[in-house]
CSV table of C-alpha atoms in Angstrom, one decimal:
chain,number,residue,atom,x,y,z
A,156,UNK,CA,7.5,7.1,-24.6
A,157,UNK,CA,8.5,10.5,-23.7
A,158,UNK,CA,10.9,10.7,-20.6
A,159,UNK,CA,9.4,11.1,-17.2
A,160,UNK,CA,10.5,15.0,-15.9
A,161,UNK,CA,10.9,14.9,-12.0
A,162,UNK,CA,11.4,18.0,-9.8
A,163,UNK,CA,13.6,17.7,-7.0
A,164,UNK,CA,12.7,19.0,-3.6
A,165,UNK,CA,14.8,19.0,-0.4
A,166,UNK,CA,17.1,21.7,1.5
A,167,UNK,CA,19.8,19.8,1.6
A,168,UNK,CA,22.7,20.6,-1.7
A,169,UNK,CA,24.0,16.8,-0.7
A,170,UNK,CA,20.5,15.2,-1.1
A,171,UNK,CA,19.5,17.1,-4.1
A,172,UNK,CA,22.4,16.2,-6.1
A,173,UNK,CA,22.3,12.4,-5.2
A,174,UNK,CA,18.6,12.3,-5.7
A,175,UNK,CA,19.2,14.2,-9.2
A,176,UNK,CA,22.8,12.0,-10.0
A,177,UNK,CA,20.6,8.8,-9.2
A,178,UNK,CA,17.2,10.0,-11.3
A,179,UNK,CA,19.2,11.1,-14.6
A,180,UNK,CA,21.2,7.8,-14.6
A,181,UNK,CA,17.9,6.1,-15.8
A,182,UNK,CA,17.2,6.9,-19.7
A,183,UNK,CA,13.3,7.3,-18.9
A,184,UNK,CA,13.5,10.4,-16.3
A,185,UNK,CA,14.7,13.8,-17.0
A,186,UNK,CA,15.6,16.0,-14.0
A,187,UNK,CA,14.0,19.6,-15.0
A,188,UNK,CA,14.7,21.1,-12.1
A,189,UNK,CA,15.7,21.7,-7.6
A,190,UNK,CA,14.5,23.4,-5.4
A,191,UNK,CA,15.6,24.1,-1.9
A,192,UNK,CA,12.0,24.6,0.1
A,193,UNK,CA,8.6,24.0,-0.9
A,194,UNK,CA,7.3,28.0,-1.1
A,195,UNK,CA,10.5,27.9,-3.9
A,196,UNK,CA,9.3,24.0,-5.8
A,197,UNK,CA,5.3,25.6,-6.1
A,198,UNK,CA,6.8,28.7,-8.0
A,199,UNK,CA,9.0,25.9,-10.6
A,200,UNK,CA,5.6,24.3,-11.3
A,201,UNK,CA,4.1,26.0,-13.9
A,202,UNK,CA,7.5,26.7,-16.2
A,203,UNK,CA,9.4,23.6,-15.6
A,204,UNK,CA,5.7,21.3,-15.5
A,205,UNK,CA,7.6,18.2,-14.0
A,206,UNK,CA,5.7,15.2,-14.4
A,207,UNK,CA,6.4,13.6,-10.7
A,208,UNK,CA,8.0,15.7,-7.8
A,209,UNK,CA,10.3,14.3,-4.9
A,210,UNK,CA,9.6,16.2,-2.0
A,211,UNK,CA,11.5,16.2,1.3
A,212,UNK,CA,9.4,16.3,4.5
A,213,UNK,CA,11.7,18.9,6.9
A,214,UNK,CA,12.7,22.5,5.2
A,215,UNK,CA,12.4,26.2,5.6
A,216,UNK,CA,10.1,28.7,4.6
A,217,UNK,CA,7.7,26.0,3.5
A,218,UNK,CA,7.8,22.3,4.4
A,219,UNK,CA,7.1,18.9,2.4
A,220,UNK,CA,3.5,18.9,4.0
A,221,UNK,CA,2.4,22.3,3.4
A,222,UNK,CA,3.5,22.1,-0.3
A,223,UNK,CA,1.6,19.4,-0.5
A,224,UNK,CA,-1.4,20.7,1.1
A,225,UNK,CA,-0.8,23.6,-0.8
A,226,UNK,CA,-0.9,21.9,-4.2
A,227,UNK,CA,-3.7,19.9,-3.5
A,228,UNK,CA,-5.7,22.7,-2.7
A,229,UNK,CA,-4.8,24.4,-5.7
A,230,UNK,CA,-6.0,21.3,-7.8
A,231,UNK,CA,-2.5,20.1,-8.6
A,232,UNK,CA,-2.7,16.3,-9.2
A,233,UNK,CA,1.0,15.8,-9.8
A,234,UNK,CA,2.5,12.6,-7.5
A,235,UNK,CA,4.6,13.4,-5.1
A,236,UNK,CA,7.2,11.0,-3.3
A,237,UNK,CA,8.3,12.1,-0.1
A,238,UNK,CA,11.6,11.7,1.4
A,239,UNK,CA,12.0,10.5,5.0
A,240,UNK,CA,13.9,9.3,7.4
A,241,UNK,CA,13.5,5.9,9.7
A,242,UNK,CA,12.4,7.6,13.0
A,243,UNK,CA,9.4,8.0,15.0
A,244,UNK,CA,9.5,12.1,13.9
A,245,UNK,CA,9.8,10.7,10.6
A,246,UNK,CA,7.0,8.6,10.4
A,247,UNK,CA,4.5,10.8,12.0
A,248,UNK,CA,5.2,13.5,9.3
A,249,UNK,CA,5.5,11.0,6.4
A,250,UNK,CA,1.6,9.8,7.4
A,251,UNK,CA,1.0,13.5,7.8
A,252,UNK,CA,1.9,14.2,4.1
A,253,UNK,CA,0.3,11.0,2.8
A,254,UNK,CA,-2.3,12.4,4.6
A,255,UNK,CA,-2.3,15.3,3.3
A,256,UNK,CA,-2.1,13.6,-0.7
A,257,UNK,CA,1.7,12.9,-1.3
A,258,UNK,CA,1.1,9.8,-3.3
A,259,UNK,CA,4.2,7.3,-2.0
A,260,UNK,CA,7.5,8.1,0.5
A,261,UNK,CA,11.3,6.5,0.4
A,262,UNK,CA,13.3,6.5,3.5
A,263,UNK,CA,16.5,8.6,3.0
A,264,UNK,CA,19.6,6.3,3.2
A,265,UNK,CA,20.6,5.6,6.7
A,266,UNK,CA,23.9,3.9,8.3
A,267,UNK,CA,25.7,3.0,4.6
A,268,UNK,CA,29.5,3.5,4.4
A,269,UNK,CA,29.7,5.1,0.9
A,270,UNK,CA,27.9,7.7,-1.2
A,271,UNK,CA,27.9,4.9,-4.2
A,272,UNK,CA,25.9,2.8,-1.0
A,273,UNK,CA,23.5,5.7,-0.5
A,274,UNK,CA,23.2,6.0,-4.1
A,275,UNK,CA,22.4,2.3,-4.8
A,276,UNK,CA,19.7,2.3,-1.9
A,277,UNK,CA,17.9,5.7,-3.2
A,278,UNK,CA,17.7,3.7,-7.0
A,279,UNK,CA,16.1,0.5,-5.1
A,280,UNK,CA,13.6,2.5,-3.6
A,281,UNK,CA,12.9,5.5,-5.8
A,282,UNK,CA,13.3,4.8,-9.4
A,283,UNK,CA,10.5,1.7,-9.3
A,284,UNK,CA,7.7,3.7,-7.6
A,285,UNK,CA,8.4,6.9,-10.4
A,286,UNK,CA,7.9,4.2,-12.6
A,287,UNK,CA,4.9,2.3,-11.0
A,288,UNK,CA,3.2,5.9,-10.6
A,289,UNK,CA,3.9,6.7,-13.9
A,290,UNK,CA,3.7,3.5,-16.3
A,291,UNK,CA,3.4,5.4,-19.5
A,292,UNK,CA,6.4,8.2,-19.3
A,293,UNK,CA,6.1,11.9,-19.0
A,294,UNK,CA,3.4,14.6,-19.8
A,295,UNK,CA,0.3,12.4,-19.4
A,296,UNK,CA,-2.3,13.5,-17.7
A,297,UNK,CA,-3.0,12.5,-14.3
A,298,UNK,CA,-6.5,10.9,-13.0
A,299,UNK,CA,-7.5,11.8,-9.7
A,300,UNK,CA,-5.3,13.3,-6.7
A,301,UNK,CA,-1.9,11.4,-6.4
A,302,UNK,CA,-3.2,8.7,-9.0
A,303,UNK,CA,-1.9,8.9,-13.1
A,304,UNK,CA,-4.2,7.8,-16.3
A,305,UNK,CA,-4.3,3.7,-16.0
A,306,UNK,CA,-5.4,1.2,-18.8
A,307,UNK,CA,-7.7,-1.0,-17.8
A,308,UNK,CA,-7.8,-4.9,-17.7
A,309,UNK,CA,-11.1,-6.1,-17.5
A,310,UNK,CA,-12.4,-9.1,-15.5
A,311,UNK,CA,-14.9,-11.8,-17.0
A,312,UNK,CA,-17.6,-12.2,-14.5
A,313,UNK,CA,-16.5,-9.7,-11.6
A,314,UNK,CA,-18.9,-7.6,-10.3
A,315,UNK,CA,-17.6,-4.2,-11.7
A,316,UNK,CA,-18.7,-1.0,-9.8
A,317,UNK,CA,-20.1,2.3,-10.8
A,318,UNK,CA,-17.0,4.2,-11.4
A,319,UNK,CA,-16.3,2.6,-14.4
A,320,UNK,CA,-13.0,0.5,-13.3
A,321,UNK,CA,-12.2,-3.4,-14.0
A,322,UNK,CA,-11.9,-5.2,-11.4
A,323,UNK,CA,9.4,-4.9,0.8
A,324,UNK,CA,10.6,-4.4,2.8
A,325,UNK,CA,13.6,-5.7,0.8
A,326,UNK,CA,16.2,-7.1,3.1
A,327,UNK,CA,18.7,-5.4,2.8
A,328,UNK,CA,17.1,-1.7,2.6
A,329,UNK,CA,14.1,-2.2,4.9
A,330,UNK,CA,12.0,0.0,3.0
A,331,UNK,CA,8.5,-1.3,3.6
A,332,UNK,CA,7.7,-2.2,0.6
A,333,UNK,CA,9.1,-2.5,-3.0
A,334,UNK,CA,7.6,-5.2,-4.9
A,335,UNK,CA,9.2,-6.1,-8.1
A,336,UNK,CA,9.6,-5.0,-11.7
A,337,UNK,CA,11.3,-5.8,-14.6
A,338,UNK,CA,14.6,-5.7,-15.4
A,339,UNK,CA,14.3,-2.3,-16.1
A,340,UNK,CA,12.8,-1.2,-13.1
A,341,UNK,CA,9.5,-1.3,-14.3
A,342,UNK,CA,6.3,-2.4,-12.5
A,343,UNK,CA,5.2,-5.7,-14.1
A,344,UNK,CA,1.8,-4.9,-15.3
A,345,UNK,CA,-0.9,-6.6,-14.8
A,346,UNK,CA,-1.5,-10.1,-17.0
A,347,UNK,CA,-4.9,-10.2,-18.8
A,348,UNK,CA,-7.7,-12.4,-17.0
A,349,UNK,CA,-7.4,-16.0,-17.9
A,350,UNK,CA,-10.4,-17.7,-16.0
A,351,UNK,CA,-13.5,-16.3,-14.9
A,352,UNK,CA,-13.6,-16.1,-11.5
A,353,UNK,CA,-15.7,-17.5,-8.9
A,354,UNK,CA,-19.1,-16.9,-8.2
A,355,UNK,CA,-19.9,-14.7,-5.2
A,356,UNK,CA,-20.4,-16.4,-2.4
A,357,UNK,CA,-22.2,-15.3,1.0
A,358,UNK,CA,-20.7,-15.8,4.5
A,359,UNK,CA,-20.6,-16.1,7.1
A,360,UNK,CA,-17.0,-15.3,7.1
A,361,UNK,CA,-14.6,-15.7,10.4
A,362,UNK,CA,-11.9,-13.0,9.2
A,363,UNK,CA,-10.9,-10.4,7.0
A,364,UNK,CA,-7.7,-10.5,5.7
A,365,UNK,CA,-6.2,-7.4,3.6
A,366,UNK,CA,-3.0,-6.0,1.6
A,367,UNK,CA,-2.1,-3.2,0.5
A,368,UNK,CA,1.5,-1.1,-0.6
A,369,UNK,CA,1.2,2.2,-2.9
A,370,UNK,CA,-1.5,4.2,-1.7
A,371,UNK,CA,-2.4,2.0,0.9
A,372,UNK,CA,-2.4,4.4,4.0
A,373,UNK,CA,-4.8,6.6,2.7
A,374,UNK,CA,-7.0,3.7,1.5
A,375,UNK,CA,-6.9,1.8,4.2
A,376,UNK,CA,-7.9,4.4,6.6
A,377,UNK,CA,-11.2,5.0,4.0
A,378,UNK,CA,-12.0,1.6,3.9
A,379,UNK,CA,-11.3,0.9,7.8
A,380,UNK,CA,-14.2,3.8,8.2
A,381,UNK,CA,-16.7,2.3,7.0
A,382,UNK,CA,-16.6,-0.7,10.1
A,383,UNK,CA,-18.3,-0.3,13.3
A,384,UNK,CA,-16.5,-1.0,16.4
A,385,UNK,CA,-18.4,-4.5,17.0
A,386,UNK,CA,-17.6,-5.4,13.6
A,387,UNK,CA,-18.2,-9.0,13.7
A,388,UNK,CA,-14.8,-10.8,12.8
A,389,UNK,CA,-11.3,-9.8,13.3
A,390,UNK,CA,-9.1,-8.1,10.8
A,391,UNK,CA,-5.8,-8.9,9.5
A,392,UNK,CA,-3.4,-6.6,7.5
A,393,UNK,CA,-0.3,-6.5,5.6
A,394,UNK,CA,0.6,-2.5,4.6
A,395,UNK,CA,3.8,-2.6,3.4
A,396,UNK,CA,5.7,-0.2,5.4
A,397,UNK,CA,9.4,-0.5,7.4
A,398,UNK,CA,9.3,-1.1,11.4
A,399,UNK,CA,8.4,2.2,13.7
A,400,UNK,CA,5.8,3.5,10.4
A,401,UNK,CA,3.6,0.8,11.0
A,402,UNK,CA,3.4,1.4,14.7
A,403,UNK,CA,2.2,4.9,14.5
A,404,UNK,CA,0.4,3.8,11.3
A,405,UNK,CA,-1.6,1.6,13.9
A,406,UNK,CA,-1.9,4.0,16.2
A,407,UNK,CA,-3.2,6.9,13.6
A,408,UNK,CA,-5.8,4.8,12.8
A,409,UNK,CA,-6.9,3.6,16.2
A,410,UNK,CA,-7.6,7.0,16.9
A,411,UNK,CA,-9.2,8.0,14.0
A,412,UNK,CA,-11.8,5.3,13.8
A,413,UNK,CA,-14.2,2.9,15.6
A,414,UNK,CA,-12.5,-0.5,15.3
A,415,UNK,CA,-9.9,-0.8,17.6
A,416,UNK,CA,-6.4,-1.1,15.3
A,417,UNK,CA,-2.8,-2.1,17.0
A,418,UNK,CA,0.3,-3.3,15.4
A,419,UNK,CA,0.7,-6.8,16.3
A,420,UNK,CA,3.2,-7.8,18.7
A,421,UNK,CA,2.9,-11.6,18.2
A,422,UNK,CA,1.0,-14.2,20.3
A,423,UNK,CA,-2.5,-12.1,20.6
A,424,UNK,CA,-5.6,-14.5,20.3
A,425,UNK,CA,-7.6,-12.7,17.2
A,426,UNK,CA,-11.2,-11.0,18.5
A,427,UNK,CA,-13.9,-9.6,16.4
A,428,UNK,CA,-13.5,-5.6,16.2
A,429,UNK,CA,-9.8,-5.7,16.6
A,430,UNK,CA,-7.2,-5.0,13.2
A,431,UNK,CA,-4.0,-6.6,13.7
A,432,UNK,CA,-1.0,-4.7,11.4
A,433,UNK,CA,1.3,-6.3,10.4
A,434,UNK,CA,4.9,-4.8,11.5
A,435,UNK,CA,7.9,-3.3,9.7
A,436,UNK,CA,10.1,-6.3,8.9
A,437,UNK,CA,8.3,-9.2,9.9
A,438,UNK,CA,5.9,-11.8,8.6
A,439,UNK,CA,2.4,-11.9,10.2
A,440,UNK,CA,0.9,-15.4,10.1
A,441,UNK,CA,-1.9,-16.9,12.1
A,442,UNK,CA,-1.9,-20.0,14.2
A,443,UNK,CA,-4.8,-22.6,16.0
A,444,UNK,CA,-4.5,-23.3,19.4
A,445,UNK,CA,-7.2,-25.2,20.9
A,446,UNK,CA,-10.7,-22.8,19.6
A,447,UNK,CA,-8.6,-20.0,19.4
A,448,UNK,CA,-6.7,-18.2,17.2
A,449,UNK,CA,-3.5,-16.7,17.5
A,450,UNK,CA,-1.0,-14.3,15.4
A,451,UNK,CA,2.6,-15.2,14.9
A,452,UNK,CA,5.5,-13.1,13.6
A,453,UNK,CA,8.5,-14.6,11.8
A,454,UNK,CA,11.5,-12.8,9.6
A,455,UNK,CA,11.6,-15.0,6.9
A,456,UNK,CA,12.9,-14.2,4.1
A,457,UNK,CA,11.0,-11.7,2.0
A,458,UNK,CA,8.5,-12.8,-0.7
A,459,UNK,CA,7.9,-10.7,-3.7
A,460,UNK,CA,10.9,-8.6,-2.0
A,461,UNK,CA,8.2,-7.7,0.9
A,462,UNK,CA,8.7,-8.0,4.6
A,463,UNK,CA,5.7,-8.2,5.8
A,464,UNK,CA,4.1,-9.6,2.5
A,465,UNK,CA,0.2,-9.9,1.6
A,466,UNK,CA,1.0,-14.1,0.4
A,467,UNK,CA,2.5,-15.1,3.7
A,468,UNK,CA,-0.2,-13.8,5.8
A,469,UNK,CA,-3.3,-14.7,3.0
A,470,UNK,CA,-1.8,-18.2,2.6
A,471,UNK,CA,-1.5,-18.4,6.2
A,472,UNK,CA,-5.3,-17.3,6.9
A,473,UNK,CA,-5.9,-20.3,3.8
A,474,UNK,CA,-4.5,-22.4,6.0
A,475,UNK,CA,-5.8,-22.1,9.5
A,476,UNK,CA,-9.7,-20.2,8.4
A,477,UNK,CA,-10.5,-22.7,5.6
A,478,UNK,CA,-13.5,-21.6,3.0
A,479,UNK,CA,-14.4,-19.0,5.7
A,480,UNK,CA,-12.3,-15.9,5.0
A,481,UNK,CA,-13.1,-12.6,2.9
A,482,UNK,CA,-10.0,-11.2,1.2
A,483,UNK,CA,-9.4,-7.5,0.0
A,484,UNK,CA,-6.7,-6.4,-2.0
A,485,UNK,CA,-6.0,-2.4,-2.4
A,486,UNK,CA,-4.1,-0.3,-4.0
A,487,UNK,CA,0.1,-1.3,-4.3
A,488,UNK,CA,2.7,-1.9,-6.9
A,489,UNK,CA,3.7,-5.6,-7.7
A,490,UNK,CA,1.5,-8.4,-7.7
A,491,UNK,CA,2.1,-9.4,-3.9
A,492,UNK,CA,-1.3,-11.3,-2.6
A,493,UNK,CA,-1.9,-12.9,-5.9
A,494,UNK,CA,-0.4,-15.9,-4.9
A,495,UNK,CA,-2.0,-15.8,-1.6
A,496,UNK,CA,-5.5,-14.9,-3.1
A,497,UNK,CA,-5.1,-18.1,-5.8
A,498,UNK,CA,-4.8,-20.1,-2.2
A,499,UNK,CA,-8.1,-18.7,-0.8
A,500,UNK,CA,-9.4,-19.1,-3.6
A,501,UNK,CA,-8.6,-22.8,-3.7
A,502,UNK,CA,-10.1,-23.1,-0.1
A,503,UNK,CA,-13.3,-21.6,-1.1
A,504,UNK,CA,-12.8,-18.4,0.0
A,505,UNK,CA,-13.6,-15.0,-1.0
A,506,UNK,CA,-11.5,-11.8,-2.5
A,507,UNK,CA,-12.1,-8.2,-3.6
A,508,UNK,CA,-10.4,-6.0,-5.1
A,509,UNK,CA,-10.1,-2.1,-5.3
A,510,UNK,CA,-10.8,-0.7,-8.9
A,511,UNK,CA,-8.6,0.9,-11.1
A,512,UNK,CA,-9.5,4.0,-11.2
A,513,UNK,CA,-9.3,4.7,-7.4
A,514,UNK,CA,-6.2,2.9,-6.9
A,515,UNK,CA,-3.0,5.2,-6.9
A,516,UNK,CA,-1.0,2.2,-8.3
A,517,UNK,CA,-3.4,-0.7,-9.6
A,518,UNK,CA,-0.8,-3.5,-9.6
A,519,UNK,CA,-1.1,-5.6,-6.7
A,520,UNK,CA,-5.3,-5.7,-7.2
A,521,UNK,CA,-5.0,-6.0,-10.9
A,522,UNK,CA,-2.8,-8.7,-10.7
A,523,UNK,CA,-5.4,-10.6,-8.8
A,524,UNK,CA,-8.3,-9.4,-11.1
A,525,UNK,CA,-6.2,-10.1,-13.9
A,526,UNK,CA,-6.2,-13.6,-12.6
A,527,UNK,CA,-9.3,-13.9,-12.4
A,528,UNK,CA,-9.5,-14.1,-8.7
A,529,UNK,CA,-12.0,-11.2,-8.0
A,530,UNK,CA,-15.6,-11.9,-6.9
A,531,UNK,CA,-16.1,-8.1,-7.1
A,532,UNK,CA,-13.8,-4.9,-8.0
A,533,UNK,CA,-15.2,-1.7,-7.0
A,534,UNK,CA,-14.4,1.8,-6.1
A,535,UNK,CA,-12.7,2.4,-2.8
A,536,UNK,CA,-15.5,4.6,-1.0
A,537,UNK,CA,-18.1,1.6,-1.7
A,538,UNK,CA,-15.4,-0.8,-0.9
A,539,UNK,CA,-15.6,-0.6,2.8
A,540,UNK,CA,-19.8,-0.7,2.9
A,541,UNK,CA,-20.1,-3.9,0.2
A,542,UNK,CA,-17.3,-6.0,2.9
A,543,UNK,CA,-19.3,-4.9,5.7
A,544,UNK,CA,-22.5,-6.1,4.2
A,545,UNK,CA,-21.0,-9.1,3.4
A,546,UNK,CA,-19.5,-9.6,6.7
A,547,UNK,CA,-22.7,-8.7,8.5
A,548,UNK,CA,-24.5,-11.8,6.9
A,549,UNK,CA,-22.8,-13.8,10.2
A,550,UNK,CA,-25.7,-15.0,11.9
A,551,UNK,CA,-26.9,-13.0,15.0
A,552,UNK,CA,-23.7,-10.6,14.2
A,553,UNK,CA,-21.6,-13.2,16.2
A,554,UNK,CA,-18.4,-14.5,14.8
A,555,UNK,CA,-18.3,-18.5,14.4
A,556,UNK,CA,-15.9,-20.3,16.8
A,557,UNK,CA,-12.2,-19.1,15.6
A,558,UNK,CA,-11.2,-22.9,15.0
A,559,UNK,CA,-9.1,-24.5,11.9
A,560,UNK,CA,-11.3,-25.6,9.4
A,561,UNK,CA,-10.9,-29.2,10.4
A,562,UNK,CA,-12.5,-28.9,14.0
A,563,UNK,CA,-15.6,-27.4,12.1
């Protein structure tokens, strides 16, 4: 497996040297190159051809975003991770260039005593997501934008759609999101189906319950726009992300579509039309009390080294919704929300799954696939319109009482 050549972007000498000492310390990535601004990292392109670039958001001449943009436009599908920092500026323009088609971000290392600390924190984040972008090494060939070639593990018995594809926080960094890999720092790829899975079954369902990591923004935000605003059952969601993203993650996407979207606070009773996020750091479960249903937020520990984490909340909905929930896995790293679908599963519910080819990092829906836990796994853009159908079957468009499953 040729090594995996990575271009290093940001205006800082300190940052660039760190991100280069930490990246050439690990056998399967060559540093080619640094640049200083983006204008400077488009020119490097074509002689160094990195594999994977790191890209800070803030410089001059030409920021992370507009290199992006600008690379993108020119038909460049090389992943890009951006570099960010924990504040409110930061996470705007971190959803700005995942916007714009940076493929994954890492939060530059904040309030650590040592450069051997900041070092250690940049190799959690950063080294696993090169890897989980780009499973097989250097100079393949990406797929589509922000994606890389993928095998693909099929699924006995899952609906399959038209494009052809099968269907963490950690504590101590708070970096919203890095499942785990192997010892190496490797995704774990996913396991080859070993049951067929259920057979589809029709609603009416009284939630939807989804998780997502790698590529997830985007995706989300494609699949959320396929809902009305009187979609007929509330919506749940674990994105892994640290605390102040996910707020203006919720708030981007309240603006940009019909469902209403908040990040969840803790203690609201769940309507139909509403998407509850899950926030940086914390757990989201769900809760009966009397015919309602309310959300709950906890800081236990992490799961799958994720804080929020797609298990918690999907055994959770398991638990409290019964047989009557629809869950959707998208695009992440790890296998978080396998566990969690194998319990929906058990109660008689339902779960999707994003294909392969559409995912930026098919690990967290392959897993499930792989298990054979997938009713269907289809492309992202008919995703959003095959749930909605399915939700739709409600009668009268109404959502059932939101009661446990034992006061049915």
């Amino acid at each position: 497996m040729s090594r995996i050549r990575v271009l290093v972007v940001d205006d800082s000498v300190v940052i660039r040297r760190l991100v280069s000492d930490v990246l050439s310390g690990d056998p399967g990535i060559e540093v080619v190159g640094s640049a200083p601004n983006g204008k400077l990292a488009l020119t490097k392109l074509a002689h160094l051809a990195p594999d994977l670039l790191t890209m800070d958001v803030e410089m001059p001449e030409m920021d992370g975003i507009s290199a992006v943009r600008a690379m993108r436009s020119s038909g460049s599908r090389l992943p890009v991770i951006m570099f960010s920092t924990l504040t409110e500026r930061g996470a705007t323009a971190t959803l700005d260039a995942l916007e714009a088609g940076a493929s994954d971000y890492v939060t530059k290392p904040a309030n650590v005593g040592s450069v051997s600390q900041a070092m250690d924190q940049v190799r959690a984040q950063l080294i696993p997501k090169i890897k989980a972008l780009l499973p097989r090494g250097g100079t393949g060939t990406p797929g589509p934008v922000g994606t890389v070639a993928r095998s693909v593990v099929s699924t006995p018995g899952a609906r399959v759609g038209s494009s052809g594809g099968a269907a963490a926080t950690t504590a101590a960094a708070s970096t919203g999101g890095l499942p785990h890999g192997d010892a190496g720092g490797r995704p774990v790829r996913p396991a080859a189906p070993s049951t067929a899975p259920r057979a589809r079954r029709e609603g009416p369902f009284r939630l939807l319950a989804v998780g997502c990591s790698t590529g997830g923004p985007e995706a989300l935000s494609r699949f959320l726009s396929a809902f009305p605003g009187d979609l007929p059952v509330p919506v749940v969601v674990v994105q892994h992300m640290p605390p102040v993203f996910t707020r203006q993650f919720a708030a981007r996407l309240d603006r940009q579509h019909k469902v209403r979207v908040l990040e969840s606070a803790g203690g609201e009773t769940l309507e139909a039309g509403t998407v509850y996020i899950a926030p940086g750091d914390h757990h989201l479960q769900l809760q009966s009390r009397g015919a309602a249903v309310l959300t709950r937020l906890q800081q236990g520990p992490p799961e799958n080294f994720c804080r929020p984490a797609v298990d918690v909340l999907f055994r959770s909905a398991a638990t409290v919704f019964g047989s009557d929930v629809l869950g959707v896995v998208l695009t992440g790293m790890g296998s978080d929300g396998r566990r969690g679908s194998e319990q929906l599963v058990a109660r008689g519910s339902s779960v999707v799954v994003q294909d392969e080819p559409t995912s930026v990092v098919w690990g967290m829906p392959g897993a499930v696939a792989g298990a054979g836990l997938a009713e269907e796994v289809l492309p992202l853009d008919e995703l959003g319109g095959a749930v909605l159908q399915r939700l739709q079957a409600n009668r009268g468009g109404r959502v059932p009482a939101l009661t446990g499953p034992g006061a049915r």
